[in-house]
CSV table of C-alpha atoms and ligand atoms in Angstrom, one decimal:
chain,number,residue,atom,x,y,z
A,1,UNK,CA,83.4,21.2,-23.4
A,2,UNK,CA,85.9,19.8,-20.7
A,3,UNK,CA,86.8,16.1,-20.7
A,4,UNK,CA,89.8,13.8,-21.2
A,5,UNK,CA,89.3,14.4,-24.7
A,6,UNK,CA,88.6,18.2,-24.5
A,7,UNK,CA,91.1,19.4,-21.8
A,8,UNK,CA,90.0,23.2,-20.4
A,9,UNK,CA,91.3,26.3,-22.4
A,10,UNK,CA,92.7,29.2,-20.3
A,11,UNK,CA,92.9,32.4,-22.3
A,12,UNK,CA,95.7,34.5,-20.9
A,13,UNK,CA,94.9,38.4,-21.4
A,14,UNK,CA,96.1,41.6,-21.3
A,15,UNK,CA,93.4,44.4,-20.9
A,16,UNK,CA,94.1,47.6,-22.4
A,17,UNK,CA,94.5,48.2,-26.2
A,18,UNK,CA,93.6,44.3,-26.4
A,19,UNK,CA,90.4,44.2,-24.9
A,20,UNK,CA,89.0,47.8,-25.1
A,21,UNK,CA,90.9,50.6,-25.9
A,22,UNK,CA,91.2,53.9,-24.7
A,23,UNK,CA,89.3,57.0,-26.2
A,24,UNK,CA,92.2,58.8,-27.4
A,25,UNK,CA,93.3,55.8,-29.7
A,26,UNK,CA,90.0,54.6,-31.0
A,27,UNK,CA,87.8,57.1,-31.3
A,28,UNK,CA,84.1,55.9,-29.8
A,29,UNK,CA,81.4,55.1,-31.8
A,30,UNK,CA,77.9,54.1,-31.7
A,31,UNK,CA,78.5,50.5,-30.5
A,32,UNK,CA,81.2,51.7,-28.2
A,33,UNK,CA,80.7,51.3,-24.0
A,34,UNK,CA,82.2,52.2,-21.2
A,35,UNK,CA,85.0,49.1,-20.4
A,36,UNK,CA,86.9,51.6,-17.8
A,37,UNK,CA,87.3,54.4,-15.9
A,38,UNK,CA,89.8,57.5,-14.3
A,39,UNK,CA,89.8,57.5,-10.7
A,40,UNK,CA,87.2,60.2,-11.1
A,41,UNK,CA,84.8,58.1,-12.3
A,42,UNK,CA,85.3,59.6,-16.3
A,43,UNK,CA,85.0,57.1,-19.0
A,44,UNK,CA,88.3,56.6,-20.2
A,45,UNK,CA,88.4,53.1,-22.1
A,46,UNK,CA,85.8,51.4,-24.7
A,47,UNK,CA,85.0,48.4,-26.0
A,48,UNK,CA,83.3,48.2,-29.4
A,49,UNK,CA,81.2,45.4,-30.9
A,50,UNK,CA,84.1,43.2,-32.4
A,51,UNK,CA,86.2,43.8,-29.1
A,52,UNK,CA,82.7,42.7,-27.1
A,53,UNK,CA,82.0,39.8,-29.5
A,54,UNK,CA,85.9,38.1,-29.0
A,55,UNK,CA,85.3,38.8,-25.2
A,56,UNK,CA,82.0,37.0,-25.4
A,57,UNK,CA,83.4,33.9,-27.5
A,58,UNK,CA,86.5,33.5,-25.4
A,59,UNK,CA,84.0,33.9,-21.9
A,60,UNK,CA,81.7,30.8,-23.0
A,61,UNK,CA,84.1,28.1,-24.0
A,62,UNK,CA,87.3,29.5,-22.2
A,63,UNK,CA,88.5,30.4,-18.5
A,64,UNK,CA,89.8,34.1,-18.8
A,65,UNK,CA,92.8,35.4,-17.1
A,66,UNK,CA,93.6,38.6,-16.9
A,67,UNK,CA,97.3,39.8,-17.2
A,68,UNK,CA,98.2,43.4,-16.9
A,69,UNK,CA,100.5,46.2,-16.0
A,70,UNK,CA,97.4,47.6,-13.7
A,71,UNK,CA,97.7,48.1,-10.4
A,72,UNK,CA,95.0,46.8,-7.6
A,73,UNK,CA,93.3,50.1,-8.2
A,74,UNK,CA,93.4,50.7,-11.3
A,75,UNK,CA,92.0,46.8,-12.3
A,76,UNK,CA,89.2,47.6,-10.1
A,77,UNK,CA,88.1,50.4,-12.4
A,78,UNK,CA,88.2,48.1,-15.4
A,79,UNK,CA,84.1,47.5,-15.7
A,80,UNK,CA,84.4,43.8,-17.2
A,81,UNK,CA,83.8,41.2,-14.5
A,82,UNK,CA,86.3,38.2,-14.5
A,83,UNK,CA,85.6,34.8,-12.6
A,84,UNK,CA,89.0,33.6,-12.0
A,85,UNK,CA,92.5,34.5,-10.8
A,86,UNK,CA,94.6,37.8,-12.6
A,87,UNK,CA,98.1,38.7,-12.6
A,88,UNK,CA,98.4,42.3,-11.7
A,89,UNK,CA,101.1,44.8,-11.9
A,90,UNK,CA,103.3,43.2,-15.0
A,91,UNK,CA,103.2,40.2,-12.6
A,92,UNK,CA,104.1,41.9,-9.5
A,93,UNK,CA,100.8,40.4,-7.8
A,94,UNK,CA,98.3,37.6,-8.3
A,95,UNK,CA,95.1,37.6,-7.4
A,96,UNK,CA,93.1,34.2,-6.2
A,97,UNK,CA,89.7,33.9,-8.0
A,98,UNK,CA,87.6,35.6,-5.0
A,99,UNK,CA,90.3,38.5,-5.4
A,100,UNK,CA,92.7,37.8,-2.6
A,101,UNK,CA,96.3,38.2,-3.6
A,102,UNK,CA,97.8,34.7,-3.3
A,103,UNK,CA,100.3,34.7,-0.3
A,104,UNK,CA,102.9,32.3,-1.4
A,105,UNK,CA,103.5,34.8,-4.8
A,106,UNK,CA,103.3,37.6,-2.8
A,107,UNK,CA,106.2,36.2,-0.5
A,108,UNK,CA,108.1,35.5,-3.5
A,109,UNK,CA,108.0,39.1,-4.8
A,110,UNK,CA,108.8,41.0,-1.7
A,111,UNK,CA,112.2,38.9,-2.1
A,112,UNK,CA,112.2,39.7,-5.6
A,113,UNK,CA,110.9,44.1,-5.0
A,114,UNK,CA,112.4,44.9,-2.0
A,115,UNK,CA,115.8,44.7,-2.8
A,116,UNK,CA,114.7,46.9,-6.0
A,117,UNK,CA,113.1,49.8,-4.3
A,118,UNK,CA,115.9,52.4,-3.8
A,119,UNK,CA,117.3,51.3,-7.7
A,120,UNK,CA,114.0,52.3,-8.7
A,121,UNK,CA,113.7,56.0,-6.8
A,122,UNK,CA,117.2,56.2,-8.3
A,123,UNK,CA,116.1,55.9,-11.8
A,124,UNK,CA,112.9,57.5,-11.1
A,125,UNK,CA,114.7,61.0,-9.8
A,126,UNK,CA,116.8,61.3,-12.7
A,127,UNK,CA,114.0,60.6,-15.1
A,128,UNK,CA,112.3,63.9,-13.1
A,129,UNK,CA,115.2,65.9,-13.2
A,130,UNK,CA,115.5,65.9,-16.8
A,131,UNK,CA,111.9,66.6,-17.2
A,132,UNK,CA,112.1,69.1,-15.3
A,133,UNK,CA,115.7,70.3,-17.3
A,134,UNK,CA,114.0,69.8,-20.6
A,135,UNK,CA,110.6,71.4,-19.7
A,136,UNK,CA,108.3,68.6,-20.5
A,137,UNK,CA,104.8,68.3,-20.0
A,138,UNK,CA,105.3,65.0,-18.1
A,139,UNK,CA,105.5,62.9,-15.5
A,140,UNK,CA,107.8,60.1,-13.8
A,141,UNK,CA,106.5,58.0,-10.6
A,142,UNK,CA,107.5,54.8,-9.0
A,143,UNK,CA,104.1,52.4,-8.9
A,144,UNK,CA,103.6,50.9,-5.7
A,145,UNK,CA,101.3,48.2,-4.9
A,146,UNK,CA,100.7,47.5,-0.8
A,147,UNK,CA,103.6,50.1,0.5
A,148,UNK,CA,105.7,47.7,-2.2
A,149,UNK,CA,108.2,49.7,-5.3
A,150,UNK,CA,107.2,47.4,-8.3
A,151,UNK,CA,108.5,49.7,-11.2
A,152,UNK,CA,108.9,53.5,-12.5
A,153,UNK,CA,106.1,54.4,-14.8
A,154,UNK,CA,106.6,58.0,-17.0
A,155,UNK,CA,104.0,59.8,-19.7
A,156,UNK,CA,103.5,62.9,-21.0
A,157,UNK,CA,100.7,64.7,-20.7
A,158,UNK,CA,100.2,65.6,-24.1
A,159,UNK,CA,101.1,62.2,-25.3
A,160,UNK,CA,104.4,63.8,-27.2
A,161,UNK,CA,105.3,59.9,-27.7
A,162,UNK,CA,109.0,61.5,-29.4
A,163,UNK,CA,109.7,63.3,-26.6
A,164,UNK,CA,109.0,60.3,-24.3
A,165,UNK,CA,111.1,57.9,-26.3
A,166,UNK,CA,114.1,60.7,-26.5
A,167,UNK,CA,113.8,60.4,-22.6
A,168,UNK,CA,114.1,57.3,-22.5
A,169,UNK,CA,117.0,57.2,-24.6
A,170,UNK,CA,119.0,59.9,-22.7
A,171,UNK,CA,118.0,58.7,-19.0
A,172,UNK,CA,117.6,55.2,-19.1
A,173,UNK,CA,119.2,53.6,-21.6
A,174,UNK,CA,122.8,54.4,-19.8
A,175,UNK,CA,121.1,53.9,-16.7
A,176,UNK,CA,120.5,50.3,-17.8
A,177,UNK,CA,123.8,50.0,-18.8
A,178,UNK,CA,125.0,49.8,-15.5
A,179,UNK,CA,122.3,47.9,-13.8
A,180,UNK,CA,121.8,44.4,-14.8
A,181,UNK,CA,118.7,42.6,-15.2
A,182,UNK,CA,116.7,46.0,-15.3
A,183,UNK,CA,114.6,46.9,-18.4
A,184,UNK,CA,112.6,49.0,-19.6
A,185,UNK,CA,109.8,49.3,-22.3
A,186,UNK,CA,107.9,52.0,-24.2
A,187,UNK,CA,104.2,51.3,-25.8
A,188,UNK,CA,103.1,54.6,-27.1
A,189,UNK,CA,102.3,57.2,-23.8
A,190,UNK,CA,103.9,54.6,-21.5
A,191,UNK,CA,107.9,54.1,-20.8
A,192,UNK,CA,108.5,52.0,-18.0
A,193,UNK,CA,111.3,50.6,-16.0
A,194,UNK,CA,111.0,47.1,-14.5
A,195,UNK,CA,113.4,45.8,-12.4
A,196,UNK,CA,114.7,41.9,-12.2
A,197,UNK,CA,112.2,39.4,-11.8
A,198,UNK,CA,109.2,41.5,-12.1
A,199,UNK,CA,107.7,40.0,-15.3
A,200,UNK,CA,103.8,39.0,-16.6
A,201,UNK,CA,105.7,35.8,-18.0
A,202,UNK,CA,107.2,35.1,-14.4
A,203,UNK,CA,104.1,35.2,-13.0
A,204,UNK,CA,102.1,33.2,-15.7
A,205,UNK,CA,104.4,30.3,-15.2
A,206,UNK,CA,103.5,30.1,-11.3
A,207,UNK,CA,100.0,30.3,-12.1
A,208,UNK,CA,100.3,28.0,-15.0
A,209,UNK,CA,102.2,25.2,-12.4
A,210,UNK,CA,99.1,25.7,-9.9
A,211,UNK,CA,96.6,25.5,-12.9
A,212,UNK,CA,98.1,22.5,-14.7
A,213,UNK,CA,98.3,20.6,-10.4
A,214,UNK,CA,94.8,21.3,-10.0
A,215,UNK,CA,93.4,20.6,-14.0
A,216,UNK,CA,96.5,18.4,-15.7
A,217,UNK,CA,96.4,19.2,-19.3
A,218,UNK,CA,94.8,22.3,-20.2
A,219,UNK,CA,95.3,24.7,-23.2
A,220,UNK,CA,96.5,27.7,-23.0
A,221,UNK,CA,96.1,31.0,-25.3
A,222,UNK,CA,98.3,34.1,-24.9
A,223,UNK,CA,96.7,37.5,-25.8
A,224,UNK,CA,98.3,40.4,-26.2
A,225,UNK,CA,98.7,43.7,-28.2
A,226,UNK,CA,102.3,44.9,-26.6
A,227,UNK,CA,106.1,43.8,-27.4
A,228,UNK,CA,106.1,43.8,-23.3
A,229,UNK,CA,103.3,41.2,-23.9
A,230,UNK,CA,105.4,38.8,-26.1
A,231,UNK,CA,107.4,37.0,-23.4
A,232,UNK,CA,104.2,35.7,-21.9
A,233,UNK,CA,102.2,34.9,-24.9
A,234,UNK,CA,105.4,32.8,-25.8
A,235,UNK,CA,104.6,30.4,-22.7
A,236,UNK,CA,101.0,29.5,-24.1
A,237,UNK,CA,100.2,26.6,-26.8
A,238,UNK,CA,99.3,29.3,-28.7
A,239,UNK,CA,98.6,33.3,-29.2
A,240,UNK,CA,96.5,35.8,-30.6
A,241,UNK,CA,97.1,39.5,-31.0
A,242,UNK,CA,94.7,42.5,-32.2
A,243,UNK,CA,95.5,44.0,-35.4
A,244,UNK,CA,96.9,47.8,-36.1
A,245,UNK,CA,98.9,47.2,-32.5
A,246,UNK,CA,102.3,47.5,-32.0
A,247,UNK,CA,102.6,43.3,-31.7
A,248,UNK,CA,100.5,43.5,-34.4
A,249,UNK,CA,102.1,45.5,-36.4
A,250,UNK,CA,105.2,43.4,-35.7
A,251,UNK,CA,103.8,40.2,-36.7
A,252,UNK,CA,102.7,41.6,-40.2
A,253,UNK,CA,105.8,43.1,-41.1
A,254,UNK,CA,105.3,46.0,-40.6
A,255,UNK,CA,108.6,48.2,-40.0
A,256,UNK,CA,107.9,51.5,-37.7
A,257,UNK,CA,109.3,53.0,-34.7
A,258,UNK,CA,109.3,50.5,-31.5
A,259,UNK,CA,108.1,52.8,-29.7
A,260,UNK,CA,105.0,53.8,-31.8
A,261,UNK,CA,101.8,52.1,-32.1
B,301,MG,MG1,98.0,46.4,-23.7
């Protein structure tokens, strides 16, 4: 219901391991299906019948938003269909509702990437030289998005999670040292490296300044299951989190490695 009692809820989500997960983690079963795919057109991602049930509850009563470290591509092989806007990229693009990026954001972030890019390749050579020095099974690759360097992404092919997190440690952590404003984050098979300004909170508060000019109040929910999630979810009236996550995990006390989930 939306009136001036019963302002419009916007449900701000990330995607993967929130709204579906992906085979490896949780194991289909008989009420799983496909939520998205490889670039080959595999099955890689499920969503089971609690994960569909919260998607269908928060669909009726709620506008959803997407918010998520996928690129263009890779959102488009996400098999849920959303009506609105999304924030792409860990905020590096936003979509408009008929899925155009919106031109004033994507102004601001070529002022905010550009300038990045060759810090990026840096970090991104050094974290392939030492896979390469160490022998791992792994990978290191600046994401682009339009011709645009929006962060370094690494994973290991076996999903050796240790190994990953040791790289981290070794390459980037002195890497950061000297390079203000850059950060990077590790949520199981993923370590990233984002660089200043790129961030899904940074874009959530430009979309929330459009949303709250065109609707005045609203109420806003923050979903997540990441600690790279957090910052965002913190900008919402309130937020939810899946169990047995790593934010989960968090919230309930649970002390284990930040890296693992
Ligand atoms: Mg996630």
């Amino acid at each position: 219901m939306t009136d001036a009692l019963h302002p419009p809820v916007f449900v701000f989500s990330d995607l993967d391991d929130t709204l579906f997960s992906s085979a490896r983690k949780r194991v289909p079963g008989p009420d799983s299906q496909p939520a998205a795919l490889l670039r080959n057109g595999e099955v890689v991602s499920y969503s089971n019948g609690p994960q569909r049930a919260l998607l269908a509850w928060l669909m009726r009563d709620a506008q959803l938003v997407p918010v998520t470290a996928r690129s263009v591509e890779a959102y488009r092989r996400v098999l849920l269909s959303f009506s609105g806007p999304a924030i792409l990229s860990f905020g590096g693009v936003l979509l408009d509702a008929a899925g155009q990026e919106d031109a004033h954001w994507a102004a601001h972030m070529l002022q905010v990437l550009a300038p990045a890019a060759p810090l990026l390749e840096e970090a991104c050579a050094l974290l392939q030289s030492a896979i390469e020095a160490r022998g791992l099974n792994a990978w290191a690759r600046v994401a682009q998005e339009g011709g645009l360097a929006q962060y370094v992404v690494a994973k290991h092919r076996e999903h050796d999670v240790d190994a990953l997190a040791q790289l981290g440690k070794d390459v980037l952590e002195p890497w950061l040292a000297a390079h203000a404003g850059f950060r990077s984050h590790q949520n199981a098979n993923n370590l990233a490296l984002l660089p200043p300004g790129l961030d899904k909170s940074a874009a959530l508060a430009f979309l929330l300044s459009r949303l709250r000019a065109t609707h005045g109040e609203i109420v806003t929910v923050g979903f997540g299951d990441s600690f790279s999630d957090a910052e965002f979810m913190a900008l919402c009236d309130y937020s939810m989190t899946p169990g047995g996550t790593q934010l989960g995990n968090r919230m309930a006390g649970r002390k284990e490695r930040a890296h693992a989930r």
